[in-house]
GROMACS .gro file of C-alpha atoms in nm:
model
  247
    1UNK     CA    1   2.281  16.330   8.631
    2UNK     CA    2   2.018  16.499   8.887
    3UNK     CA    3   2.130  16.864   8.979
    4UNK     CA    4   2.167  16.801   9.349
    5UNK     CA    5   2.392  16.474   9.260
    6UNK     CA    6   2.626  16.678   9.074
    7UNK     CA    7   2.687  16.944   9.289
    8UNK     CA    8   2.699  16.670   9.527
    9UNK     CA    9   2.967  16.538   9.332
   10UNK     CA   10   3.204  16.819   9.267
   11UNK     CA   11   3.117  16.943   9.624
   12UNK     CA   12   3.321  16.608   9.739
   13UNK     CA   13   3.603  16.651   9.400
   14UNK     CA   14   3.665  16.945   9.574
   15UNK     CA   15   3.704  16.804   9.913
   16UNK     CA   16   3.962  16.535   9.852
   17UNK     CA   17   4.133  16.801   9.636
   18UNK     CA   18   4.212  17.017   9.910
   19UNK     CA   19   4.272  16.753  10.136
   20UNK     CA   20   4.522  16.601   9.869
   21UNK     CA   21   4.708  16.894   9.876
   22UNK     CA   22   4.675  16.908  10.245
   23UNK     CA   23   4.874  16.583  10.239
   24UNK     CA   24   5.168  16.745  10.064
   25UNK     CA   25   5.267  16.982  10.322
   26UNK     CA   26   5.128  16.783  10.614
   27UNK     CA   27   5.385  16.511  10.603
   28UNK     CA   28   5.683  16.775  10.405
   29UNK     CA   29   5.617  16.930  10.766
   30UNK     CA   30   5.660  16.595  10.943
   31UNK     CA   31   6.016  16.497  10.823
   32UNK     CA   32   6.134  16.895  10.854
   33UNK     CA   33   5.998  16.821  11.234
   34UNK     CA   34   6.232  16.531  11.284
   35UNK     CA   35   6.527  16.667  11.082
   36UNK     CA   36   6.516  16.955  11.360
   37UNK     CA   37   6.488  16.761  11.662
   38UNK     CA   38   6.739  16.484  11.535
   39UNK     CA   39   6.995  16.822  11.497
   40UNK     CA   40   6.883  16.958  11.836
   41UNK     CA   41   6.957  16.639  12.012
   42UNK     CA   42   6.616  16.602  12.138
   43UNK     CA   43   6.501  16.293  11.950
   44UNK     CA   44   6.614  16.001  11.706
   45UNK     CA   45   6.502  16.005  11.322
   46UNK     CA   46   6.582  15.711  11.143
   47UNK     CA   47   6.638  15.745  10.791
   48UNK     CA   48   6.341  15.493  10.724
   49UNK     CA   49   6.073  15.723  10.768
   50UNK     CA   50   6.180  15.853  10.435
   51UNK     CA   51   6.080  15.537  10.251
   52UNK     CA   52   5.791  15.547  10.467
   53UNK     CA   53   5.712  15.988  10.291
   54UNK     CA   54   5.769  15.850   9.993
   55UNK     CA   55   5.556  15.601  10.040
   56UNK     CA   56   5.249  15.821  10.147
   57UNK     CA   57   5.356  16.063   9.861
   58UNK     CA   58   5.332  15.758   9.602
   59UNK     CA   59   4.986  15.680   9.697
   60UNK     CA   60   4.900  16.081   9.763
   61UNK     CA   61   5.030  16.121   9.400
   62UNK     CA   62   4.792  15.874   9.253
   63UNK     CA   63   4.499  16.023   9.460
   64UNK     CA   64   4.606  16.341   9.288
   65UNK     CA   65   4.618  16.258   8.925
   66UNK     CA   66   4.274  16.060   8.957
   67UNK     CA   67   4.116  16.371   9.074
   68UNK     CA   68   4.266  16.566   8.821
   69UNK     CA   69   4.060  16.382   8.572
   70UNK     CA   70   3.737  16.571   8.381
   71UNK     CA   71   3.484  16.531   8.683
   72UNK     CA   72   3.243  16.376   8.438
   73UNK     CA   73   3.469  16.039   8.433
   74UNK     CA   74   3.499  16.035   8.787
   75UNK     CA   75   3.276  15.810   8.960
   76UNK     CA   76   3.091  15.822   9.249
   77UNK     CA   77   3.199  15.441   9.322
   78UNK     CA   78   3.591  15.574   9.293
   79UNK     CA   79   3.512  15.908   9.510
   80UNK     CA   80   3.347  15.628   9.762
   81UNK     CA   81   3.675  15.411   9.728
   82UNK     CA   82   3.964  15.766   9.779
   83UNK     CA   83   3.797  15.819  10.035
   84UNK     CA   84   3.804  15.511  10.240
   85UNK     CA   85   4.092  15.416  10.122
   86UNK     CA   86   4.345  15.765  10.200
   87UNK     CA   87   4.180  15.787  10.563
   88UNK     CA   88   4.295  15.389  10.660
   89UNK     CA   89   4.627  15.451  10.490
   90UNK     CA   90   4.730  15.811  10.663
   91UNK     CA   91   4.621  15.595  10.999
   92UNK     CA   92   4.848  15.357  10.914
   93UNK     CA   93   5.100  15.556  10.826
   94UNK     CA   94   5.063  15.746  11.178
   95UNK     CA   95   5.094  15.432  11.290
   96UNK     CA   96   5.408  15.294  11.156
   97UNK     CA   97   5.568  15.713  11.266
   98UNK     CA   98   5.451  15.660  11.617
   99UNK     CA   99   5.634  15.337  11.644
  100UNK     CA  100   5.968  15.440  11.461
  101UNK     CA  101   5.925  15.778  11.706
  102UNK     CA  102   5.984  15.590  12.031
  103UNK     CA  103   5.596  15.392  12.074
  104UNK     CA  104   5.480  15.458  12.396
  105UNK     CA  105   5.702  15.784  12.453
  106UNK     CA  106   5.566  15.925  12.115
  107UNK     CA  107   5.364  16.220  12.062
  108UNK     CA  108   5.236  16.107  11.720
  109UNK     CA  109   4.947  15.998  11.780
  110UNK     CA  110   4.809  16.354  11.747
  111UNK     CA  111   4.809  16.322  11.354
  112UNK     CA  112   4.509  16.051  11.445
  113UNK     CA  113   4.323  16.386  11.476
  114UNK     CA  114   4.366  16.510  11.174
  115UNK     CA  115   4.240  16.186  10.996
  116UNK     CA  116   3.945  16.181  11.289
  117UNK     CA  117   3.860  16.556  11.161
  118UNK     CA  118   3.908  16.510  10.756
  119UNK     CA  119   3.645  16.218  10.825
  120UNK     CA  120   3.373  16.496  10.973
  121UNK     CA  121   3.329  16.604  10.600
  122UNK     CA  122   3.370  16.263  10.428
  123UNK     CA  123   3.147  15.997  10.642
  124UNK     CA  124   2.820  15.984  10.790
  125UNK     CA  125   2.836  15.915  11.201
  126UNK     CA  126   2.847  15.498  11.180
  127UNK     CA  127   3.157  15.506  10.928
  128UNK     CA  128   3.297  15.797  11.155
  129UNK     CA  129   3.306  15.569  11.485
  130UNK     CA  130   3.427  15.252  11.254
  131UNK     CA  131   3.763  15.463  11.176
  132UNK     CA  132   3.764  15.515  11.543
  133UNK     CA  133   3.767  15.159  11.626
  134UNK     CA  134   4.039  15.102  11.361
  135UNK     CA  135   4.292  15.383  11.513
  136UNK     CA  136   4.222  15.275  11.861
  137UNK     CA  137   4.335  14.867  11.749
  138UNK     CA  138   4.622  15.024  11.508
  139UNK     CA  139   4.753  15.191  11.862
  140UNK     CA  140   4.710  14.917  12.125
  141UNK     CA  141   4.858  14.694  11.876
  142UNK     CA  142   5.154  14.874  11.831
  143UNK     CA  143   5.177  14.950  12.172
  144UNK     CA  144   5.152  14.594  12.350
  145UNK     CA  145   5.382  14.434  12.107
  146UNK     CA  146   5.636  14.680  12.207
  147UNK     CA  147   5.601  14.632  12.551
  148UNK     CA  148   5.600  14.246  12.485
  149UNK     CA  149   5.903  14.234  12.293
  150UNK     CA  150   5.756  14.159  12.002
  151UNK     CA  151   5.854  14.462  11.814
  152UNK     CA  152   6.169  14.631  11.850
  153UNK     CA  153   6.159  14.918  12.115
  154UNK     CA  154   6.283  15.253  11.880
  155UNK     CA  155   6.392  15.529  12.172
  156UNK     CA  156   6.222  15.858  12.084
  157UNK     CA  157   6.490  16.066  12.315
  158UNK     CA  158   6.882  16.019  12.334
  159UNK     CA  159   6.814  15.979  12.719
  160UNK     CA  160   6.616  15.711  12.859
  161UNK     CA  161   6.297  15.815  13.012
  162UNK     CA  162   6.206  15.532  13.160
  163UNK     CA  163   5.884  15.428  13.006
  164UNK     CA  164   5.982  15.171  12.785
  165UNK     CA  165   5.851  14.843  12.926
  166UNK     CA  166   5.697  15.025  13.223
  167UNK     CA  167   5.368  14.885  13.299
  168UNK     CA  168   5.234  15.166  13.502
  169UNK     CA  169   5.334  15.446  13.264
  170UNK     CA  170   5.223  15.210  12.988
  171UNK     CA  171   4.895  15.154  13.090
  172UNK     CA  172   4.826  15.537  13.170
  173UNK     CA  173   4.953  15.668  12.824
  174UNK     CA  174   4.749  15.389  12.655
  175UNK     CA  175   4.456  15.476  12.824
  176UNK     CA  176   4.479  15.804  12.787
  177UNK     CA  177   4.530  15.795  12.443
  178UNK     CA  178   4.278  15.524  12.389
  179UNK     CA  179   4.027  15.756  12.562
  180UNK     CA  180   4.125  16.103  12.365
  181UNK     CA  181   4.024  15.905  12.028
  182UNK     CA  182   3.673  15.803  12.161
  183UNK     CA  183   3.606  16.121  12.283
  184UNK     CA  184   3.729  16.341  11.942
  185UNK     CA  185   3.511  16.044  11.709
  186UNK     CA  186   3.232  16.052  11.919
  187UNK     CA  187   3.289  16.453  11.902
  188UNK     CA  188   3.377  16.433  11.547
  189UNK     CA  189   3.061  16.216  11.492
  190UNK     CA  190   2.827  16.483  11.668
  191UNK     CA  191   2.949  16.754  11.451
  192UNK     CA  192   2.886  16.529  11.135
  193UNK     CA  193   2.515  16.485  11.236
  194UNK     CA  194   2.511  16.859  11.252
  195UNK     CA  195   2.671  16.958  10.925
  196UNK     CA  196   2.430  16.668  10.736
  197UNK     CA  197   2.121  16.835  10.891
  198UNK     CA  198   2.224  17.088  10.753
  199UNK     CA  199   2.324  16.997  10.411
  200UNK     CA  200   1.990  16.821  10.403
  201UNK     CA  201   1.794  17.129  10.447
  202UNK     CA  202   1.978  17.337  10.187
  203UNK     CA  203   1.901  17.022   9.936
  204UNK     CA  204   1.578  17.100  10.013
  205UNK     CA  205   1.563  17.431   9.951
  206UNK     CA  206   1.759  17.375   9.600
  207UNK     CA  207   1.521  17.120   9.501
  208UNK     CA  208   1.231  17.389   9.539
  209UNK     CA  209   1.456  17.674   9.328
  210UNK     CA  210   1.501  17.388   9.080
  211UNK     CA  211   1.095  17.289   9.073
  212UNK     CA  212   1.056  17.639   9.000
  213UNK     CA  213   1.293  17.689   8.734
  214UNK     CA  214   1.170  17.376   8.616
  215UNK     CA  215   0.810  17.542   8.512
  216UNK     CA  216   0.906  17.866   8.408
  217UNK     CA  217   0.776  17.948   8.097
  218UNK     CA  218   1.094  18.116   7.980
  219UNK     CA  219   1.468  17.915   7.919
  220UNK     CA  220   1.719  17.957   8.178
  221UNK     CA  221   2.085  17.780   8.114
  222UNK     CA  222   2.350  17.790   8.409
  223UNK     CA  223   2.718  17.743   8.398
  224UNK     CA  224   2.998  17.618   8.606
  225UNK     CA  225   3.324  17.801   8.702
  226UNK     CA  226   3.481  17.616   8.445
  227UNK     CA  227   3.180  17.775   8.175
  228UNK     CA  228   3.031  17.395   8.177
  229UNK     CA  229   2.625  17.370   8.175
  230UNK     CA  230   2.538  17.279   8.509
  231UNK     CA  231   2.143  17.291   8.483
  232UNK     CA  232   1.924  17.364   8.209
  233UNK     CA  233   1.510  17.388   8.240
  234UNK     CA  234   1.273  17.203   8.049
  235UNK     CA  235   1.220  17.512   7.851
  236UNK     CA  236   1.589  17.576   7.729
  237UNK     CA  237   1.627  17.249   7.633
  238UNK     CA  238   1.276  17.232   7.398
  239UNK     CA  239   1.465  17.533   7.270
  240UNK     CA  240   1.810  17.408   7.164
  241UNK     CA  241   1.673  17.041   7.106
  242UNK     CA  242   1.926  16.880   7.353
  243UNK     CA  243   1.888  16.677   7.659
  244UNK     CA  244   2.005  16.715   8.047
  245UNK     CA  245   2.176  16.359   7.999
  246UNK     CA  246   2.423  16.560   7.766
  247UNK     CA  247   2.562  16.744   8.002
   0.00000   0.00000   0.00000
């Protein structure tokens, strides 16, 4: 594998390790959040959203053992397919919390952003604006079937509000909402551009350390953290009688 590809590759390992781990204490965080507001008396917590954690730690758990793996039997097609795949699920699963948290009196679509942001250093700008189209339909969805009937109203509060089936306050919140995810993806998008400009440019300058190293007259082997070879000229290799595809 080409240098740049495989610093490309554990670059992005990396990446969906941390945000992995992330995961763990994001949503540990979420049900300590409702545990304290259920005992405060602010807010309802059904016992479902349980099933619904362990759910998102099932699939967070198998995210985590596949990146566990040797990174040389990782593939870029199943880095491509984590990827996709743990963004649309955490939006669903934000989803499925904002309606059991009261729907349209629910605060939770603010862990939209957090997907919105993790996709700044995943995506280019088009697949960006795509998962912005998908958490915008997830949230009408949810929110005119409520308000139809359709699905179940769950009351956030242990007082009634009033904006359960309230078309004004329905319509605002919506809106509002709707509008706060366009802005952060197109936001979220604009950074992207940024940070690939500028990935591209320090490619560039690798690739001309590498075409150096490349015709030096003298071998030069380099290792990884983990004391792997992670580049080895021409030179080193005539040397030691092995091949780049070795490593």
């Amino acid at each position: 594998m080409p240098y740049n590809q495989a610093i490309t590759k554990l670059r992005r390992i990396t990446l969906l390790r941390y945000i992995v781990g992330s995961r763990w204490v994001l949503h540990a965080l979420l049900v300590v959040l409702g545990l304290i507001q259920k005992a405060i008396g602010v807010a309802e917590f059904d016992t479902e959203v349980f099933g619904l954690i362990a759910f998102t730690y099932t699939y967070n758990l198998i995210f985590f053992f596949y990146l566990r793996r040797d990174p040389r039997l990782i593939t870029e097609r199943g880095l491509r397919i984590i990827s996709i795949v743990q963004v649309l699920l955490d939006q669903i699963t934000y989803t499925v919390v904002l309606y059991a948290s009261g729907g349209v009196e629910s605060l939770s679509f603010l862990f939209y952003f957090i997907t919105i942001f993790i996709a700044i250093i995943l995506f280019n700008e088009v697949e960006i604006i795509g998962l912005m189209f998908f958490t915008v339909a997830l949230y009408v969805t949810v929110i005119v079937l409520e308000y139809q009937g359709i699905l179940p109203h769950l009351a956030r509060y242990t007082f009634d509000p009033g904006f359960y089936q309230n078309i004004g306050v329905t319509v605002h919140n919506g809106a509002t909402v709707v509008f706060i995810i366009v802005f952060t993806s197109f936001f979220a998008a604009f950074i992207n551009n940024i940070i690939r400009q500028r990935e591209e440019d320090t490619a560039s300058e690798r690739d001309k350390v590498v075409a150096i190293m490349n015709n030096l007259a003298d071998g030069i082997i380099l290792l990884d953290h983990h004391g792997r070879v992670a580049l080895m000229n021409p030179y080193a290799q005539r040397l030691l009688h092995v091949h780049t595809q070795q490593y």
